[in-house]
PDB file of C-alpha atoms and ligand atoms in Angstrom:
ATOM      1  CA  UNK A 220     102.379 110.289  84.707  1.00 94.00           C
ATOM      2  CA  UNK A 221     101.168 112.262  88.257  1.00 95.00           C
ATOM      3  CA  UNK A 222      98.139 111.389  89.354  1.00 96.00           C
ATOM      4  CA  UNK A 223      96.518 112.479  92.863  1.00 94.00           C
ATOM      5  CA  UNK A 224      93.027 111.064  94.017  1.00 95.00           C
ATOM      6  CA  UNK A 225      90.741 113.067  96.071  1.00 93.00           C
ATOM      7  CA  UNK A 226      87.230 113.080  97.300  1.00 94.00           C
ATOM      8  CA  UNK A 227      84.856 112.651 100.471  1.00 92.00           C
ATOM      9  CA  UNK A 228      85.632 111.017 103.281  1.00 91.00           C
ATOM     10  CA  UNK A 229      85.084 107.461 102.946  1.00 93.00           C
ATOM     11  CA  UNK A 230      83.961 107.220  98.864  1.00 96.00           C
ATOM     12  CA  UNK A 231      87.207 104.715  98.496  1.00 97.00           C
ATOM     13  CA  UNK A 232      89.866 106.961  97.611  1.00 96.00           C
ATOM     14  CA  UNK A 233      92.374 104.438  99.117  1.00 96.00           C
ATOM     15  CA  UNK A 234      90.824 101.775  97.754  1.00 98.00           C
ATOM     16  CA  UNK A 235      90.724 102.831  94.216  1.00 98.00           C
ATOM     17  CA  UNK A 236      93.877 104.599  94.759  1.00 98.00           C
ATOM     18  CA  UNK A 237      95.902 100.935  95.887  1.00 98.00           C
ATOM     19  CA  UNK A 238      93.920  99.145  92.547  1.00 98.00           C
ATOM     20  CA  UNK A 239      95.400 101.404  90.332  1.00 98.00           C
ATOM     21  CA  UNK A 240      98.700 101.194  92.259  1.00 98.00           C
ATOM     22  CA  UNK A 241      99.068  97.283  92.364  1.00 98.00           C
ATOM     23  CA  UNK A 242      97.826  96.652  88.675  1.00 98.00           C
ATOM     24  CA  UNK A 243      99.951  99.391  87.695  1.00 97.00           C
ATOM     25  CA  UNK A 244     102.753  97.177  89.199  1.00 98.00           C
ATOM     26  CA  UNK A 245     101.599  94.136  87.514  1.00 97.00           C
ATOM     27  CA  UNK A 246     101.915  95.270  84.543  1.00 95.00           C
ATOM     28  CA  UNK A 247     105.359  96.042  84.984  1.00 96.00           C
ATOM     29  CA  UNK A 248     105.560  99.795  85.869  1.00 96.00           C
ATOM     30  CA  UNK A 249     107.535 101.714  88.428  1.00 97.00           C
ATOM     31  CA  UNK A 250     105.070 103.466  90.909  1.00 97.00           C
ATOM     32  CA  UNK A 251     105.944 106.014  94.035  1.00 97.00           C
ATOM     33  CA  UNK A 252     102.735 105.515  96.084  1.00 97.00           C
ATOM     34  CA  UNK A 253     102.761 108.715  98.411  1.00 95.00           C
ATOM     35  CA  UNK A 254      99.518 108.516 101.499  1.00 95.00           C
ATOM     36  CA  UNK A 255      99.511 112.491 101.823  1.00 90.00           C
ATOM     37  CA  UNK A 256      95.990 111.640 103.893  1.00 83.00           C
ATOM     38  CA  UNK A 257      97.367 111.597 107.637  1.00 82.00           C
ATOM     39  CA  UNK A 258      94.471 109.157 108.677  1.00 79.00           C
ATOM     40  CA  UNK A 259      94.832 106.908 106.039  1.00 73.00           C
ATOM     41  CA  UNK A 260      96.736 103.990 105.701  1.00 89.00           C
ATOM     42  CA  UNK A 261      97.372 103.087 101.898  1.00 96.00           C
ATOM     43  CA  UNK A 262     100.451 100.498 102.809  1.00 97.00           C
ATOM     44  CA  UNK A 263      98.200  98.520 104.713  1.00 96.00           C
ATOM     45  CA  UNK A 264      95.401  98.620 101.608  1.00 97.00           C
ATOM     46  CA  UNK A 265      98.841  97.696  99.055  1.00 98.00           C
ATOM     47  CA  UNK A 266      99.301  95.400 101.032  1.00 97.00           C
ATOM     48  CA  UNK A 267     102.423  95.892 102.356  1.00 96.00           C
ATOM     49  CA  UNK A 268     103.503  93.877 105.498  1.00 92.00           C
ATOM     50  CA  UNK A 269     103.575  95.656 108.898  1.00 90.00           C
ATOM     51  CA  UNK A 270     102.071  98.901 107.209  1.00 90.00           C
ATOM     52  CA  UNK A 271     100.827 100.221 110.321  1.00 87.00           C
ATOM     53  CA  UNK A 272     104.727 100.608 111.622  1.00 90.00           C
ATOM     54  CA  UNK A 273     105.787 102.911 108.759  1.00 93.00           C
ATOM     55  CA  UNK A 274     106.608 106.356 110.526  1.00 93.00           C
ATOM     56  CA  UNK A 275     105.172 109.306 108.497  1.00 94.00           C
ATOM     57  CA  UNK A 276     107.715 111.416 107.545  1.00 94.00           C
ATOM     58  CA  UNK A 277     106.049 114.917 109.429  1.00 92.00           C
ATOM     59  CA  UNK A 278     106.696 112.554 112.982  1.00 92.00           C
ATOM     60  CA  UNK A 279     110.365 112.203 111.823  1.00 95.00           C
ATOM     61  CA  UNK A 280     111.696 114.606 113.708  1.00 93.00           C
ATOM     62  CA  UNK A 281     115.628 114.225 113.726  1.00 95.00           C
ATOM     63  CA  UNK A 282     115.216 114.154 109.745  1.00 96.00           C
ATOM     64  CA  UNK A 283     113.267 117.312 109.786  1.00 94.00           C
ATOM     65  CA  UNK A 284     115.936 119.335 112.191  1.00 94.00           C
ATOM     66  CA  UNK A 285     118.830 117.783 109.609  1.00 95.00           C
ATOM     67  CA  UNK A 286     116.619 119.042 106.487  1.00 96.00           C
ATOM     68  CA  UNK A 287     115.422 122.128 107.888  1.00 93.00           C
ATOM     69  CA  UNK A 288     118.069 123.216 110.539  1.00 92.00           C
ATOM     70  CA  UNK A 289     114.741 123.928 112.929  1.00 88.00           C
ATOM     71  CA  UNK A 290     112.761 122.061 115.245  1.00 84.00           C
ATOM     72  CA  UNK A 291     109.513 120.457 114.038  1.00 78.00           C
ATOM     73  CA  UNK A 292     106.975 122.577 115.940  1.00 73.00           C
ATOM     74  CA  UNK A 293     108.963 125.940 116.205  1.00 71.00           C
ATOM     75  CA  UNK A 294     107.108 128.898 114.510  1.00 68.00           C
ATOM     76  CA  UNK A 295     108.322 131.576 113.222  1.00 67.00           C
ATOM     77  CA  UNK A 296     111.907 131.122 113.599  1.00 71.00           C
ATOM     78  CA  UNK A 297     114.430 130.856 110.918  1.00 80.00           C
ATOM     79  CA  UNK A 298     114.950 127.625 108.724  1.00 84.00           C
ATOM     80  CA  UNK A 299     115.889 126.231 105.673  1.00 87.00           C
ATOM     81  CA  UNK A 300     112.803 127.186 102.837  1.00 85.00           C
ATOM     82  CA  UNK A 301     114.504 124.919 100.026  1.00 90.00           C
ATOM     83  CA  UNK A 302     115.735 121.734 102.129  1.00 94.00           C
ATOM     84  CA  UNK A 303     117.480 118.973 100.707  1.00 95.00           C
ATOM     85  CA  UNK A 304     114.797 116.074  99.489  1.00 96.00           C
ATOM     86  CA  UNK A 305     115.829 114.490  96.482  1.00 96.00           C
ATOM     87  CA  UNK A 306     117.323 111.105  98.233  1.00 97.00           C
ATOM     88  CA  UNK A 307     114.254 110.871 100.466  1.00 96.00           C
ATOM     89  CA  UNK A 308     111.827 108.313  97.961  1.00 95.00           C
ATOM     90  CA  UNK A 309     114.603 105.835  97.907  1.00 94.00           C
ATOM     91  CA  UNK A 310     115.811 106.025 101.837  1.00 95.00           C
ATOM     92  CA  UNK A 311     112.589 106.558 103.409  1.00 94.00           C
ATOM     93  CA  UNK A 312     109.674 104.189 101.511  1.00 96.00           C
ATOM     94  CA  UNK A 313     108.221 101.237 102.121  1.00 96.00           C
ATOM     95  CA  UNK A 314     108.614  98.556  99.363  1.00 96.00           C
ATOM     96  CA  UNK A 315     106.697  95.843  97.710  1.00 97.00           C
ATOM     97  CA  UNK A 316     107.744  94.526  94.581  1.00 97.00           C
ATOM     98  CA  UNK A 317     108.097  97.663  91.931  1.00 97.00           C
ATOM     99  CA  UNK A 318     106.291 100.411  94.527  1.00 98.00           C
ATOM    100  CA  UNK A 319     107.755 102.782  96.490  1.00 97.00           C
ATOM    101  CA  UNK A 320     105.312 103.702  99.281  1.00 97.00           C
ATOM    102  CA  UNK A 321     106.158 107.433 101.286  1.00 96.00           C
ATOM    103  CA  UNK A 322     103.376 108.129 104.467  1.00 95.00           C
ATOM    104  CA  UNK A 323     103.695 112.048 104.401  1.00 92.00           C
ATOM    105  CA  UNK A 324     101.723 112.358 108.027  1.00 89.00           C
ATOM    106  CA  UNK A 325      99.846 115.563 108.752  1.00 81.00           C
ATOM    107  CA  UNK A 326     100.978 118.782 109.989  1.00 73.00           C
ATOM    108  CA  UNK A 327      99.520 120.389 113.109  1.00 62.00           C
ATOM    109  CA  UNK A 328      98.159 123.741 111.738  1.00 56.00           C
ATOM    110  CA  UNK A 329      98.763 126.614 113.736  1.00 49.00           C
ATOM    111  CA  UNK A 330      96.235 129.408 112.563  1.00 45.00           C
ATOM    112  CA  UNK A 331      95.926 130.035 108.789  1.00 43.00           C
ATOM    113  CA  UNK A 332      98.651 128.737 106.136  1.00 53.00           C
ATOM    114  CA  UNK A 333     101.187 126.887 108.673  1.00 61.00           C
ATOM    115  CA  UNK A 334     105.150 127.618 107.818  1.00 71.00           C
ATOM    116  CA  UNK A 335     106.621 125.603 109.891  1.00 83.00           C
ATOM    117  CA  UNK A 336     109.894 123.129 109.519  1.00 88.00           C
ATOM    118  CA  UNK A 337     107.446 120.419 108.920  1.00 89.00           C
ATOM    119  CA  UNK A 338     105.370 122.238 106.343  1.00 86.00           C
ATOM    120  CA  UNK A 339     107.757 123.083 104.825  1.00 88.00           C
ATOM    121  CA  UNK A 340     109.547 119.691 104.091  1.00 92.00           C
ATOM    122  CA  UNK A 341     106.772 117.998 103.593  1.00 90.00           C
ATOM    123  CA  UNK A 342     106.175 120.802 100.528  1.00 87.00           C
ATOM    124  CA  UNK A 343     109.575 120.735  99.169  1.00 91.00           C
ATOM    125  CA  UNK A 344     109.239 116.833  99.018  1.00 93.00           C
ATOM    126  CA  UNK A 345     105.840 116.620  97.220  1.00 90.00           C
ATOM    127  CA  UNK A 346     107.044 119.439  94.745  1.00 90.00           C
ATOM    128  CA  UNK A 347     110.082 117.661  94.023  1.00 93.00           C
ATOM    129  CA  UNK A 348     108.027 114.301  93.510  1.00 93.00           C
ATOM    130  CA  UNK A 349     105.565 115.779  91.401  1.00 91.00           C
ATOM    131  CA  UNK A 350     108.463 117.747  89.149  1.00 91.00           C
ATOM    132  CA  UNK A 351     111.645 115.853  89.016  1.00 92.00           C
ATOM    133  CA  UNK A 352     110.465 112.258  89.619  1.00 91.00           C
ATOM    134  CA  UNK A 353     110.565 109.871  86.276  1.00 89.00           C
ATOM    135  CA  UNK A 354     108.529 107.116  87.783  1.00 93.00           C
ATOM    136  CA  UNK A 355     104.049 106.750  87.628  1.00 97.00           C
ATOM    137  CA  UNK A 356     103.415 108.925  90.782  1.00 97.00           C
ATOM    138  CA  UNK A 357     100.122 108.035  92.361  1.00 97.00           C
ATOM    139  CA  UNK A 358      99.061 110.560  95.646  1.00 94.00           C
ATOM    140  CA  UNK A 359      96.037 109.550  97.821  1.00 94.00           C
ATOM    141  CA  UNK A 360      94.891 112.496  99.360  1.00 89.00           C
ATOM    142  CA  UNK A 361      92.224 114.246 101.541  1.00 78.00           C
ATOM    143  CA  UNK A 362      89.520 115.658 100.452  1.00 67.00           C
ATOM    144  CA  UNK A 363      91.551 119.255 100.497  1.00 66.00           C
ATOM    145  CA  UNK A 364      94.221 119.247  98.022  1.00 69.00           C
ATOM    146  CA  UNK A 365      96.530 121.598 100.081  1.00 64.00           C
ATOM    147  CA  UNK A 366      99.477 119.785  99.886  1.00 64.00           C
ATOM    148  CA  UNK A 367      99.513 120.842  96.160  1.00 70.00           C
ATOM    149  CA  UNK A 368     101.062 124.342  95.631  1.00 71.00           C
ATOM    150  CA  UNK A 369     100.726 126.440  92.363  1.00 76.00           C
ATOM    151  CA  UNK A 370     104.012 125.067  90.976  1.00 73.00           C
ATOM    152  CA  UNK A 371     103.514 121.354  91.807  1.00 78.00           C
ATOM    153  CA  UNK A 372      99.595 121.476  90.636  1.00 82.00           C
ATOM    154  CA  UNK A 373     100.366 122.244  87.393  1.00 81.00           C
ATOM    155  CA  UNK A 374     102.606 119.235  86.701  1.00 86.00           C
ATOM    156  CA  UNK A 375      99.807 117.051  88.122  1.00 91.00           C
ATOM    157  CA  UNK A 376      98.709 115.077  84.995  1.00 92.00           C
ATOM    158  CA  UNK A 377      95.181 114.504  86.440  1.00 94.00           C
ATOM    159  CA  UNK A 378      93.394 114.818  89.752  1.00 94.00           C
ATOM    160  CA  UNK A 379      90.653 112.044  90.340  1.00 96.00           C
ATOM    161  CA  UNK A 380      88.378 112.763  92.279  1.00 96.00           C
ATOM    162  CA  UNK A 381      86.501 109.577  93.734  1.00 97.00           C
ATOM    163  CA  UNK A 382      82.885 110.585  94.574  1.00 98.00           C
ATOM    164  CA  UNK A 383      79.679 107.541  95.934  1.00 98.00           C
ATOM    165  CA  UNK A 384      75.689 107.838  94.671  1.00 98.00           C
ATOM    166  CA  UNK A 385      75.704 111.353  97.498  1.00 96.00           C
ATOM    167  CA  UNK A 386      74.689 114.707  98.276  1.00 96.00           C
ATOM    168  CA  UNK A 387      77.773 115.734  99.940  1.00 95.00           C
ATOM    169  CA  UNK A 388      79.875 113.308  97.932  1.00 95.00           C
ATOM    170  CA  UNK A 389      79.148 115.500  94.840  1.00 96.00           C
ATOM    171  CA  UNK A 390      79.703 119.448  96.678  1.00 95.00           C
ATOM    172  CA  UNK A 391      82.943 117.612  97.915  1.00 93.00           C
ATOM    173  CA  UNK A 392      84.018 117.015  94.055  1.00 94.00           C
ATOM    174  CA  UNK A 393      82.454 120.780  93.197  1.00 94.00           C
ATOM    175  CA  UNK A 394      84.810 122.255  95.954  1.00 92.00           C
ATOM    176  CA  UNK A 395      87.813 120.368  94.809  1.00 92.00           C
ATOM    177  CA  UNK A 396      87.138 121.176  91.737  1.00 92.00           C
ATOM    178  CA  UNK A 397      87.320 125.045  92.551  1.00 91.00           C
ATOM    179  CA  UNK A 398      90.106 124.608  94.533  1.00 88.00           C
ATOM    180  CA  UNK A 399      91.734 122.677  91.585  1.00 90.00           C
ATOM    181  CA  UNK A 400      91.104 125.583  89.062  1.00 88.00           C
ATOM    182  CA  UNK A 401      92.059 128.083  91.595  1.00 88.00           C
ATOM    183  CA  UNK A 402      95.798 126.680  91.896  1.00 87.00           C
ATOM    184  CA  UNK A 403      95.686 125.881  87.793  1.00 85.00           C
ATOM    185  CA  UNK A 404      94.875 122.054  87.685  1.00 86.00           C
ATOM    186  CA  UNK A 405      92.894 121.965  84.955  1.00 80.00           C
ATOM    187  CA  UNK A 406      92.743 118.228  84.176  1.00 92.00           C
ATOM    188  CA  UNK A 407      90.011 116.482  86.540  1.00 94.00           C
ATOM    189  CA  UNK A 408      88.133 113.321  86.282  1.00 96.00           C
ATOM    190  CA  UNK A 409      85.556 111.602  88.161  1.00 98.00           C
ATOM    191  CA  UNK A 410      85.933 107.833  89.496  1.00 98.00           C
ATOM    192  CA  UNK A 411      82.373 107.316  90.576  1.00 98.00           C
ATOM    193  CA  UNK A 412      82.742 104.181  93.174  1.00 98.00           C
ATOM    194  CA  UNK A 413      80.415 101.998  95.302  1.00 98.00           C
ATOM    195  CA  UNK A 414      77.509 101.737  92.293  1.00 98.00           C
ATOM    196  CA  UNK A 415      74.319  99.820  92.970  1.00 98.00           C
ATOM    197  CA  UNK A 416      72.336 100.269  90.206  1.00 98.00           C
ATOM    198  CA  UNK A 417      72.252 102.238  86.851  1.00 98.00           C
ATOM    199  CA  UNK A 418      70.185 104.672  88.391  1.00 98.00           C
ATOM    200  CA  UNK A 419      73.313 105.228  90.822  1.00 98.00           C
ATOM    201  CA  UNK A 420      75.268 106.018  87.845  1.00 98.00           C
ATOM    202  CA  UNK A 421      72.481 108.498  86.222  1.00 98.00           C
ATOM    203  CA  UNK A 422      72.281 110.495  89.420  1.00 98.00           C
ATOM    204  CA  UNK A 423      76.738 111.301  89.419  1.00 98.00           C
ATOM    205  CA  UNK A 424      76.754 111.671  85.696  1.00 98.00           C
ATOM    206  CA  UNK A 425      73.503 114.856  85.893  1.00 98.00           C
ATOM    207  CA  UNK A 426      74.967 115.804  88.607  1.00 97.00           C
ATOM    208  CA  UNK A 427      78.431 116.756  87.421  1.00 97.00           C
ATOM    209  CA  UNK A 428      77.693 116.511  84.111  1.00 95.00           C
ATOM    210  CA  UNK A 429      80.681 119.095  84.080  1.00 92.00           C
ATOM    211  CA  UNK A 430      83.193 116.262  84.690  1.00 96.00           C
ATOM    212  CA  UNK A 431      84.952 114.092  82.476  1.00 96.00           C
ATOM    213  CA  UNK A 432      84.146 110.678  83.904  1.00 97.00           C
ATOM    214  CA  UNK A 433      87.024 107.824  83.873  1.00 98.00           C
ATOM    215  CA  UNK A 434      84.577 105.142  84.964  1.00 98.00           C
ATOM    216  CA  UNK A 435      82.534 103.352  87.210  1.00 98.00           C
ATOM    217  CA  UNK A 436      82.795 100.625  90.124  1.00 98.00           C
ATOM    218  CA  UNK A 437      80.208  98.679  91.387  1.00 98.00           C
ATOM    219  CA  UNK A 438      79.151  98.364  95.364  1.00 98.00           C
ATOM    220  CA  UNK A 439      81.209  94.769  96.504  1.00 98.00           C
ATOM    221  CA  UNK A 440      80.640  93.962 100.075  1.00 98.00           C
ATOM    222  CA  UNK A 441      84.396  91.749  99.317  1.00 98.00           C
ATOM    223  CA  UNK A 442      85.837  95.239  99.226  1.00 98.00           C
ATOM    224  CA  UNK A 443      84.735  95.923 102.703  1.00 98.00           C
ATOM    225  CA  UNK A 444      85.187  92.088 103.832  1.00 98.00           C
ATOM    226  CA  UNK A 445      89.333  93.122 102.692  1.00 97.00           C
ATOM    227  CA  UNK A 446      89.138  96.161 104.417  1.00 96.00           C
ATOM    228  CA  UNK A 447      88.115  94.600 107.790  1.00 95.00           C
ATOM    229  CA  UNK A 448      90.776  91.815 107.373  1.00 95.00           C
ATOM    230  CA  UNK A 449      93.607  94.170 106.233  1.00 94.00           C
ATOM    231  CA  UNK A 450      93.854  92.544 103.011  1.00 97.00           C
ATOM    232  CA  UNK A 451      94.604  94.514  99.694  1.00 98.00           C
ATOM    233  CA  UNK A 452      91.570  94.931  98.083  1.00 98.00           C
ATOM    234  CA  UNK A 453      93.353  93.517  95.040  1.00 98.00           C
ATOM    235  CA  UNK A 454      94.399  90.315  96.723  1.00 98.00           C
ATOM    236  CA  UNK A 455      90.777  89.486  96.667  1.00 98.00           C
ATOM    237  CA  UNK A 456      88.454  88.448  93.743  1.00 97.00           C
ATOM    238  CA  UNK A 457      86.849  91.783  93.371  1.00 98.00           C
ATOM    239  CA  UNK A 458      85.003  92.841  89.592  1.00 98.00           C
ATOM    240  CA  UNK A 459      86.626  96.342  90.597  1.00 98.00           C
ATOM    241  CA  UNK A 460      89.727  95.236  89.509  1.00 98.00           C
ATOM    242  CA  UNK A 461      88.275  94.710  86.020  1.00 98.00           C
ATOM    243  CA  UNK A 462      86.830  98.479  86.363  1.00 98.00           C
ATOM    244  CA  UNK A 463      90.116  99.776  87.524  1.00 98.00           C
ATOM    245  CA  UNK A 464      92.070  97.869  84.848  1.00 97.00           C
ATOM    246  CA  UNK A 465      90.122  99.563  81.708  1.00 97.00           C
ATOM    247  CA  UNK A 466      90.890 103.463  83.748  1.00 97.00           C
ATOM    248  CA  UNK A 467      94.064 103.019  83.416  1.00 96.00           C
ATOM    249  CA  UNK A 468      93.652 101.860  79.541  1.00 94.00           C
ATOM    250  CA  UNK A 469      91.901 105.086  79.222  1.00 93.00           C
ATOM    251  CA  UNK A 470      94.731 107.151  81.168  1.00 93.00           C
ATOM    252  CA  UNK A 471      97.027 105.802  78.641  1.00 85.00           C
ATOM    253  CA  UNK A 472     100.248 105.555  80.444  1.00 81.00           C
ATOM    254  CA  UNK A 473     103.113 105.866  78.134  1.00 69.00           C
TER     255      UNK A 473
HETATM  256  N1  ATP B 757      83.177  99.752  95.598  1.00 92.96           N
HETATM  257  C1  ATP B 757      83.042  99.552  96.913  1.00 92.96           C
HETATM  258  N2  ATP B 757      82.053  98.754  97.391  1.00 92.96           N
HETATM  259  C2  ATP B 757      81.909  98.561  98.714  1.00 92.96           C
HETATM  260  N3  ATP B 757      82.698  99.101  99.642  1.00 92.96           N
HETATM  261  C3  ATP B 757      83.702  99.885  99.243  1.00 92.96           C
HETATM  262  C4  ATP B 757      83.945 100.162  97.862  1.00 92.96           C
HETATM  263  N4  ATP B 757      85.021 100.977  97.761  1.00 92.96           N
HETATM  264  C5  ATP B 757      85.445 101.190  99.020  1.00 92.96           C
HETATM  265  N5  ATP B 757      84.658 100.544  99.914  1.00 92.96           N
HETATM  266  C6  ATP B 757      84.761 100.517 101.378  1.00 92.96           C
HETATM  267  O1  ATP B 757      84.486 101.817 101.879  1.00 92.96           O
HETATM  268  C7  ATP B 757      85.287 102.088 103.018  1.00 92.96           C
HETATM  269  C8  ATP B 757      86.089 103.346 102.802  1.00 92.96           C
HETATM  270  O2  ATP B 757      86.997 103.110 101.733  1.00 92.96           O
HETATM  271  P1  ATP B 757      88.399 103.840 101.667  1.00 92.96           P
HETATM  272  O3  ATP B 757      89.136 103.709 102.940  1.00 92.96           O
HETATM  273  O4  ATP B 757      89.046 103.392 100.419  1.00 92.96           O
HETATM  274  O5  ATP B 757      87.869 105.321 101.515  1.00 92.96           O
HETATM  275  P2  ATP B 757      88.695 106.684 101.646  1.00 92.96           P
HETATM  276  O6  ATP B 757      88.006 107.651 100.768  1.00 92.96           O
HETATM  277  O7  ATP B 757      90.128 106.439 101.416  1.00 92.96           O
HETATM  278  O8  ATP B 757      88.453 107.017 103.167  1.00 92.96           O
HETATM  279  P3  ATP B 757      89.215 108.098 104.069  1.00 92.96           P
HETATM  280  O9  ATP B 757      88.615 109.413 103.678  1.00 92.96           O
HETATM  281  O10 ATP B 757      88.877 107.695 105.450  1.00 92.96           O
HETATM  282  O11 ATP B 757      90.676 108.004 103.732  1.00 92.96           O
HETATM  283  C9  ATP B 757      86.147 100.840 103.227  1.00 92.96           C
HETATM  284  O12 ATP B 757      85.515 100.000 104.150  1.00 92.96           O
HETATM  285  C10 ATP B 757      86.165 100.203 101.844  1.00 92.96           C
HETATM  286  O13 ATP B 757      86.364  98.813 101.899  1.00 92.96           O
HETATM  287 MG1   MG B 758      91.777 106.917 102.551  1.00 92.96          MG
END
């Protein structure tokens, strides 16, 4: 199973994304947790210790001349399109318990579409995550999907997109969802997060009464209260875990 959550700026797709990630552990499964979101910080919000010292692989830039026979930053010059990536989720991640954390870092775009060494890893090692991995793969990304070429999106199992009771919250999940289709990800659903009310609920569900929605969590100042004290938001005694807990029944992982 590939997942890959996206949405808005600040809706909670890390925080939804590390729920699914540490129940998914509790319950015994193998997960590759990859933060393709280069300001977020999903290790610290697994709660893995000293999460703010993991290097993201684009700033690694020894590996990247090894991989890609170029320097990170040189345009235009020649390197290595397919480089090597397949023993990169066991040698570079972050571990806690049964996950396997990767930061991916950003890539400094220069112009339109980038091909640089960096790039260029970075793509070879989500593709070969997304197509030749056997474990749950769980992405938390930004709110563009980018990182997700035509050949990778279509092994995606679903892309959740986490939207809040919003205006822009909901053209965010309309433009990912166009950007979805356009690279043929056809499977979407909606987490809708930080509910107050039912009327919270009504207003996401008529307007994108196009998406298949997964579920609901409610608003929980604890959730912020973890946030604020680095503390996994499932370390704490939150009802979202409940919420999160009866997704995944109805993702049905195998
Ligand atoms: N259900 C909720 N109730 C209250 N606060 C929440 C809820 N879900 C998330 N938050 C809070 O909202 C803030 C943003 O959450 P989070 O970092 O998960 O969002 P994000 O979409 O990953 O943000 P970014 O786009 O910056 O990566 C955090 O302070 C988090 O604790
Ligand atoms: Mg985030």
């Amino acid at each position: 199973m590939k997942l890959a959550v996206s949405g808005k700026g600040g809706v909670g797709k890390t925080t939804f994304a590390a729920l699914l990630i540490r129940t998914l552990n509790d319950r015994g499964k193998h997960v590759l947790a990859i933060d393709a979101d280069p300001d977020a910080n999903l290790a610290a919000a697994l709660g893995i210790p000293n999460a703010d010292k993991i290097t993201p692989i684009a700033e690694m830039k020894d590996l990247i001349f090894e991989r890609t026979e170029a320097r990170p930053g040189s345009i235009g010059g020649f390197f290595k399109l397919n480089p090597r990536v397949d023993d990169l989720p066991e040698a570079l991640s972050a571990k806690l318990d049964n996950i396997k954390l990767m930061r991916l870092g950003g890539v400094q775009k220069g112009g339109s579409g980038c091909i640089c060494p960096e790039s260029t890893l970075l793509r070879a090692l989500v593709t070969h995550i997304v197509l030749a991995r056997d474990e749950v793969v769980v992405m938390d990304m930004e709110a563009g999907i980018e990182h997700l070429g035509r050949a990778t999106a279509s092994a995606v199992d679903k892309l959740i997109v986490v939207v809040e009771p919003g205006r822009r919250s909901i053209d965010t999940a309309e433009h990912i969802h166009k950007l979805a289709s356009e690279i043929g990800l056809k499977t979407i659903a909606v987490v809708g997060n930080k509910i107050r009310s039912k009327k919270d609920e009504e207003f996401l569900k008529k307007h994108l009464n196009d998406f298949e929605f997964l579920g609901f969590i409610p608003y929980d100042d604890a959730l912020i209260e973890a946030d604020l004290d680095g503390v996994s938001p499932f370390d704490i005694d939150s009802a979202a875990k409940t919420y999160v807990s009866e997704m995944i029944s109805i993702l049905n992982f195998s």
